[in-house]
Amino acid sequence: MTKPLPAKAQVVIIGGGIHGCSVAYHLAKGGWTDIVLLERKQLTSGTTWHAAGLVGQLQGSHSTTAFASYGVELLQQIEAETGQNPGFRQSGSISIAINGERLAELKRKADFASLFNVDAQFMQTAEINERWPLMNDEGVLGGIYMPGDGSADPVALTQALAKGARINGASVFEQVKVEQVLTQAGKVSGVVTDHGTIETEHVVNCGGMWARELARKNDVGVPIHACEHYYLVTEPIEDLPADLPVLRSYCDGTYWKEDAGKLLFGFAHFNSKAWGTDGIPDNFEFDSLPFIDNDVMEVIELAMNRVPALRDVGIRTFFNGPESYSHDGRFTLGEAPNLPGYFVLAGVNSTGIQSGPGAGKALADWIMQGYAPMDLAEMDPARIEEFQARDPYLQERCAETLVLTYGMHWPGRQRETVRNLRRTPFHHAMKAHGAVYAEAQGWERPAWFAPEGADITYDYSFYKPGWFEHTQREQKAARESAAMIDYSMLGKLIVEGSSAEAFLQRMCTNDVAVPVGRVVYTLMLNERGGIESDITVARHGAETFMVMSSISHTRRDRDYLQRNINSNEDVRLRDVTTSYGVLSVCGPRSRELLQSVCKIDLSDDAFPFNSFQTFQIGHATVTAQRLSYTGELGWEIFITPDFAEHVFEVLYAAGKKYDLQLVGGEALNALRIEKGFVHWGHDVSYTESPYQIGLEFVCKANKDIAFIGCDAYLSRRSDDEGPFLCSIILQDSDAMLFHNEPVLRDGEIAGFVTSGAFSYTQSASIGLCFVSLPEGDAGKTALETGHYEVVVEGKKIPVSLSTKALLTPCTSG
């Protein structure tokens, strides 16, 4: 370090890799010049320097694809601005398939690319051989060619970003280690370094492998861990084409790229290992790890079979370097939920070079404007529970993420590591009746139920899996007789205090000033009129309410409520999620079933929709609220864990008379889509307004206490701008909808599927989708005009589209 650190800065960025330099560059470009970037050693010395440098325009989600597409744009223009050549070569990429399911995945990937105007072309095997003559085409069924892809020099790109940041007024310091982030009054106030302290209100943790440990000092969870990642570089290969596209063979676990007359080939390992389990050495800088042949021998053999030239050429470089992977394969990007001013960008799962420029821009925009510039909910630091940021969990789960990087990206694929952590009170009873489990937030949740003697394998497919008929049977029961579903893992938060009602009136769009014993479905909005969450609020007393959240957003909802409690309000929050088991009993015969085991009157008049009562089932006292996520007549029954199995046994035994079926999450997904019930994070997020989703009926703009975002909600409603959420039915009984399939209107892309499933009642795939109309067209009222299709594996399949739910939710019966 040649100059002293400033005493103050508007933003301090920790980490001088691709992400830290991107954040600094984009903040400075945005006019925030009082920016300081601190790097513990030298720029790029952690992970960035040894990245393979692949640049692909298409990633697994809308936000990450937007990052990657922006990255290509920046690579094409940054040299003109900075004079630094990032080494970008737009040689294209080819991904090959050697089985039918992989080919289906690649075709669906090409469908997804069309949403972003990214060129992705299906290639026959012969065409692939022409573009990649070194490839052995044995077993290759075809592939996808993306001409806009390529590669870049990771160090040169990062240095270009750092130079651009300096040109625009930011300061970059090397050889400065951040030891602690300071806080005052619950907010970031500065950083302590080995060269002094800097006062600041904004800190950005881009520490790469070190991000988790640094964040932990402030009780900020960053769910990443370094894992060993290998690649090899051959000796020069005579006449190797310089314009050779990047080749990916996911099934072989290998990728190849031309590298100055040599071939670099890297691995998505079939087995992987966490690294730095005892901590990362303080002197780690431009270092590599021991290359252990046995760790990658299986993949090397597959690589030599796919590219036989590797057998005849020497290997110049055997490289093993650490890279950070996340527990769920998603980035961590955003503001820490428990510490205002503390931002994180980490855990990008080997996509740093292609995603870094866009991710850095998104975070810089977030800091400058005070909120996320796009839907980044999947990356929210608040998505994790405390145990998911601990090393024992991360060392297993993050290593699995590396293995799955090139694995099949199946719909609903379940993780295999660190399972059976959280079990509901009904876990063993349901397992005895054939439950096959999926996992959410560590909770084991029945996905479907296997009949006695049936295969319990959770197989996957882009078509109809082996358990397809079981889920159809479960849907049938929910629609025609009776169903029982475990809802215990849903979040349950007690909001209490003398200010509880007024507080919830301000937080909720619906009117929650209801009598004791009533339940309200409501939204919570942000100041921009976007939907922060959808919840139910049950009034248990004059000053006591229970808020119920979805499984994956329990912590997020709690944090959002906590942040909005004013200092003069008497409001206390208590998480009681694990204090109750919850069974949903629903379906046309659910009243008969429930009436047979209790002595209270369950009629519409005595027990109306959106109310709850306390009574006895067997020897247990339970509380039941009348509502159902299936959209059928139903009750959600709350039981203390000690009596949970007893109540289950009573209901299950009585249910035989009423054709009761146990129902899992796979069937429930189809049931709620039919009724038009949204799932936050899939069908709605904080960027959409209630008007777009068709949820105006829960927005009471004339309440005595205005809800947060009310003015913005009314303004967006009057604007009548999409996209709008609609329901669709596929006019092909064989094709399957899952998520992100393009929706066409009169042959032009108009939107995409947000949630899909196969419906028993419709005998076809159904979905919810976002649709936008061309500029100048009328708003929501014009949606149902035009001819609609959905693209599935390159085929255009007609669909029926409606702005209303496919089935009307039942509120009486």
PDB file of N, CA and C in Angstrom, residues 545-583:
ATOM      1  N   PHE A 545     -51.855 -12.253  17.571  1.00  0.00           N
ATOM      2  CA  PHE A 545     -52.147 -12.741  16.229  1.00  0.00           C
ATOM      3  C   PHE A 545     -51.123 -13.823  15.868  1.00  0.00           C
ATOM      4  N   MET A 546     -51.530 -14.763  15.002  1.00  0.00           N
ATOM      5  CA  MET A 546     -50.584 -15.718  14.447  1.00  0.00           C
ATOM      6  C   MET A 546     -50.456 -15.468  12.944  1.00  0.00           C
ATOM      7  N   VAL A 547     -49.229 -15.255  12.501  1.00  0.00           N
ATOM      8  CA  VAL A 547     -48.915 -15.077  11.083  1.00  0.00           C
ATOM      9  C   VAL A 547     -48.344 -16.385  10.560  1.00  0.00           C
ATOM     10  N   MET A 548     -48.917 -16.902   9.474  1.00  0.00           N
ATOM     11  CA  MET A 548     -48.408 -18.129   8.860  1.00  0.00           C
ATOM     12  C   MET A 548     -47.753 -17.811   7.528  1.00  0.00           C
ATOM     13  N   SER A 549     -46.548 -18.369   7.330  1.00  0.00           N
ATOM     14  CA  SER A 549     -45.740 -18.126   6.140  1.00  0.00           C
ATOM     15  C   SER A 549     -45.440 -19.430   5.425  1.00  0.00           C
ATOM     16  N   SER A 550     -45.026 -19.328   4.174  1.00  0.00           N
ATOM     17  CA  SER A 550     -44.595 -20.516   3.442  1.00  0.00           C
ATOM     18  C   SER A 550     -43.288 -21.040   4.038  1.00  0.00           C
ATOM     19  N   ILE A 551     -42.958 -22.276   3.725  1.00  0.00           N
ATOM     20  CA  ILE A 551     -41.803 -22.942   4.341  1.00  0.00           C
ATOM     21  C   ILE A 551     -40.515 -22.169   4.103  1.00  0.00           C
ATOM     22  N   SER A 552     -40.282 -21.804   2.860  1.00  0.00           N
ATOM     23  CA  SER A 552     -38.979 -21.235   2.510  1.00  0.00           C
ATOM     24  C   SER A 552     -38.848 -19.757   2.844  1.00  0.00           C
ATOM     25  N   HIS A 553     -39.946 -19.121   3.301  1.00  0.00           N
ATOM     26  CA  HIS A 553     -39.878 -17.686   3.563  1.00  0.00           C
ATOM     27  C   HIS A 553     -40.218 -17.323   4.995  1.00  0.00           C
ATOM     28  N   THR A 554     -40.164 -18.315   5.868  1.00  0.00           N
ATOM     29  CA  THR A 554     -40.476 -18.071   7.270  1.00  0.00           C
ATOM     30  C   THR A 554     -39.550 -17.017   7.868  1.00  0.00           C
ATOM     31  N   ARG A 555     -38.252 -17.217   7.673  1.00  0.00           N
ATOM     32  CA  ARG A 555     -37.302 -16.262   8.244  1.00  0.00           C
ATOM     33  C   ARG A 555     -37.423 -14.904   7.563  1.00  0.00           C
ATOM     34  N   ARG A 556     -37.610 -14.919   6.257  1.00  0.00           N
ATOM     35  CA  ARG A 556     -37.693 -13.653   5.523  1.00  0.00           C
ATOM     36  C   ARG A 556     -38.867 -12.815   6.018  1.00  0.00           C
ATOM     37  N   ASP A 557     -40.020 -13.465   6.221  1.00  0.00           N
ATOM     38  CA  ASP A 557     -41.191 -12.727   6.706  1.00  0.00           C
ATOM     39  C   ASP A 557     -40.959 -12.192   8.118  1.00  0.00           C
ATOM     40  N   ARG A 558     -40.355 -13.024   8.961  1.00  0.00           N
ATOM     41  CA  ARG A 558     -40.069 -12.576  10.326  1.00  0.00           C
ATOM     42  C   ARG A 558     -39.143 -11.359  10.322  1.00  0.00           C
ATOM     43  N   ASP A 559     -38.093 -11.427   9.502  1.00  0.00           N
ATOM     44  CA  ASP A 559     -37.143 -10.317   9.443  1.00  0.00           C
ATOM     45  C   ASP A 559     -37.806  -9.051   8.900  1.00  0.00           C
ATOM     46  N   TYR A 560     -38.690  -9.224   7.901  1.00  0.00           N
ATOM     47  CA  TYR A 560     -39.357  -8.060   7.318  1.00  0.00           C
ATOM     48  C   TYR A 560     -40.259  -7.385   8.337  1.00  0.00           C
ATOM     49  N   LEU A 561     -40.995  -8.177   9.094  1.00  0.00           N
ATOM     50  CA  LEU A 561     -41.836  -7.608  10.145  1.00  0.00           C
ATOM     51  C   LEU A 561     -40.984  -6.931  11.217  1.00  0.00           C
ATOM     52  N   GLN A 562     -39.919  -7.595  11.642  1.00  0.00           N
ATOM     53  CA  GLN A 562     -39.069  -7.058  12.700  1.00  0.00           C
ATOM     54  C   GLN A 562     -38.469  -5.716  12.299  1.00  0.00           C
ATOM     55  N   ARG A 563     -38.020  -5.601  11.049  1.00  0.00           N
ATOM     56  CA  ARG A 563     -37.399  -4.361  10.581  1.00  0.00           C
ATOM     57  C   ARG A 563     -38.375  -3.190  10.595  1.00  0.00           C
ATOM     58  N   ASN A 564     -39.671  -3.492  10.494  1.00  0.00           N
ATOM     59  CA  ASN A 564     -40.654  -2.425  10.360  1.00  0.00           C
ATOM     60  C   ASN A 564     -41.349  -2.055  11.657  1.00  0.00           C
ATOM     61  N   ILE A 565     -40.925  -2.649  12.775  1.00  0.00           N
ATOM     62  CA  ILE A 565     -41.489  -2.241  14.075  1.00  0.00           C
ATOM     63  C   ILE A 565     -40.896  -0.884  14.464  1.00  0.00           C
ATOM     64  N   ASN A 566     -41.751   0.086  14.656  1.00  0.00           N
ATOM     65  CA  ASN A 566     -41.284   1.411  15.061  1.00  0.00           C
ATOM     66  C   ASN A 566     -40.916   1.423  16.541  1.00  0.00           C
ATOM     67  N   SER A 567     -40.054   2.336  16.911  1.00  0.00           N
ATOM     68  CA  SER A 567     -39.547   2.383  18.286  1.00  0.00           C
ATOM     69  C   SER A 567     -40.653   2.671  19.303  1.00  0.00           C
ATOM     70  N   ASN A 568     -41.724   3.326  18.863  1.00  0.00           N
ATOM     71  CA  ASN A 568     -42.809   3.656  19.787  1.00  0.00           C
ATOM     72  C   ASN A 568     -43.918   2.611  19.807  1.00  0.00           C
ATOM     73  N   GLU A 569     -43.712   1.472  19.126  1.00  0.00           N
ATOM     74  CA  GLU A 569     -44.742   0.443  19.065  1.00  0.00           C
ATOM     75  C   GLU A 569     -44.431  -0.699  20.035  1.00  0.00           C
ATOM     76  N   ASP A 570     -45.452  -1.143  20.736  1.00  0.00           N
ATOM     77  CA  ASP A 570     -45.337  -2.298  21.630  1.00  0.00           C
ATOM     78  C   ASP A 570     -45.708  -3.544  20.830  1.00  0.00           C
ATOM     79  N   VAL A 571     -44.701  -4.116  20.179  1.00  0.00           N
ATOM     80  CA  VAL A 571     -44.907  -5.306  19.338  1.00  0.00           C
ATOM     81  C   VAL A 571     -43.785  -6.291  19.614  1.00  0.00           C
ATOM     82  N   ARG A 572     -44.157  -7.529  19.855  1.00  0.00           N
ATOM     83  CA  ARG A 572     -43.172  -8.586  20.076  1.00  0.00           C
ATOM     84  C   ARG A 572     -43.465  -9.750  19.121  1.00  0.00           C
ATOM     85  N   LEU A 573     -42.393 -10.364  18.631  1.00  0.00           N
ATOM     86  CA  LEU A 573     -42.511 -11.485  17.707  1.00  0.00           C
ATOM     87  C   LEU A 573     -41.984 -12.750  18.379  1.00  0.00           C
ATOM     88  N   ARG A 574     -42.731 -13.855  18.204  1.00  0.00           N
ATOM     89  CA  ARG A 574     -42.333 -15.137  18.767  1.00  0.00           C
ATOM     90  C   ARG A 574     -42.526 -16.224  17.721  1.00  0.00           C
ATOM     91  N   ASP A 575     -41.434 -16.901  17.353  1.00  0.00           N
ATOM     92  CA  ASP A 575     -41.531 -17.978  16.367  1.00  0.00           C
ATOM     93  C   ASP A 575     -42.003 -19.246  17.066  1.00  0.00           C
ATOM     94  N   VAL A 576     -43.183 -19.741  16.676  1.00  0.00           N
ATOM     95  CA  VAL A 576     -43.742 -20.951  17.290  1.00  0.00           C
ATOM     96  C   VAL A 576     -43.908 -22.064  16.241  1.00  0.00           C
ATOM     97  N   THR A 577     -43.089 -22.001  15.194  1.00  0.00           N
ATOM     98  CA  THR A 577     -43.222 -22.970  14.098  1.00  0.00           C
ATOM     99  C   THR A 577     -43.195 -24.397  14.606  1.00  0.00           C
ATOM    100  N   THR A 578     -42.269 -24.695  15.494  1.00  0.00           N
ATOM    101  CA  THR A 578     -42.122 -26.079  15.955  1.00  0.00           C
ATOM    102  C   THR A 578     -43.008 -26.414  17.146  1.00  0.00           C
ATOM    103  N   SER A 579     -43.834 -25.484  17.579  1.00  0.00           N
ATOM    104  CA  SER A 579     -44.702 -25.738  18.723  1.00  0.00           C
ATOM    105  C   SER A 579     -45.980 -26.481  18.348  1.00  0.00           C
ATOM    106  N   TYR A 580     -46.255 -26.576  17.049  1.00  0.00           N
ATOM    107  CA  TYR A 580     -47.478 -27.219  16.588  1.00  0.00           C
ATOM    108  C   TYR A 580     -47.211 -28.089  15.368  1.00  0.00           C
ATOM    109  N   GLY A 581     -47.818 -29.259  15.362  1.00  0.00           N
ATOM    110  CA  GLY A 581     -47.979 -29.993  14.128  1.00  0.00           C
ATOM    111  C   GLY A 581     -49.264 -29.519  13.483  1.00  0.00           C
ATOM    112  N   VAL A 582     -49.309 -29.531  12.157  1.00  0.00           N
ATOM    113  CA  VAL A 582     -50.502 -29.065  11.441  1.00  0.00           C
ATOM    114  C   VAL A 582     -50.884 -30.085  10.379  1.00  0.00           C
ATOM    115  N   LEU A 583     -52.143 -30.506  10.401  1.00  0.00           N
ATOM    116  CA  LEU A 583     -52.692 -31.385   9.382  1.00  0.00           C
ATOM    117  C   LEU A 583     -53.796 -30.651   8.630  1.00  0.00           C
TER     118      LEU A 583
END
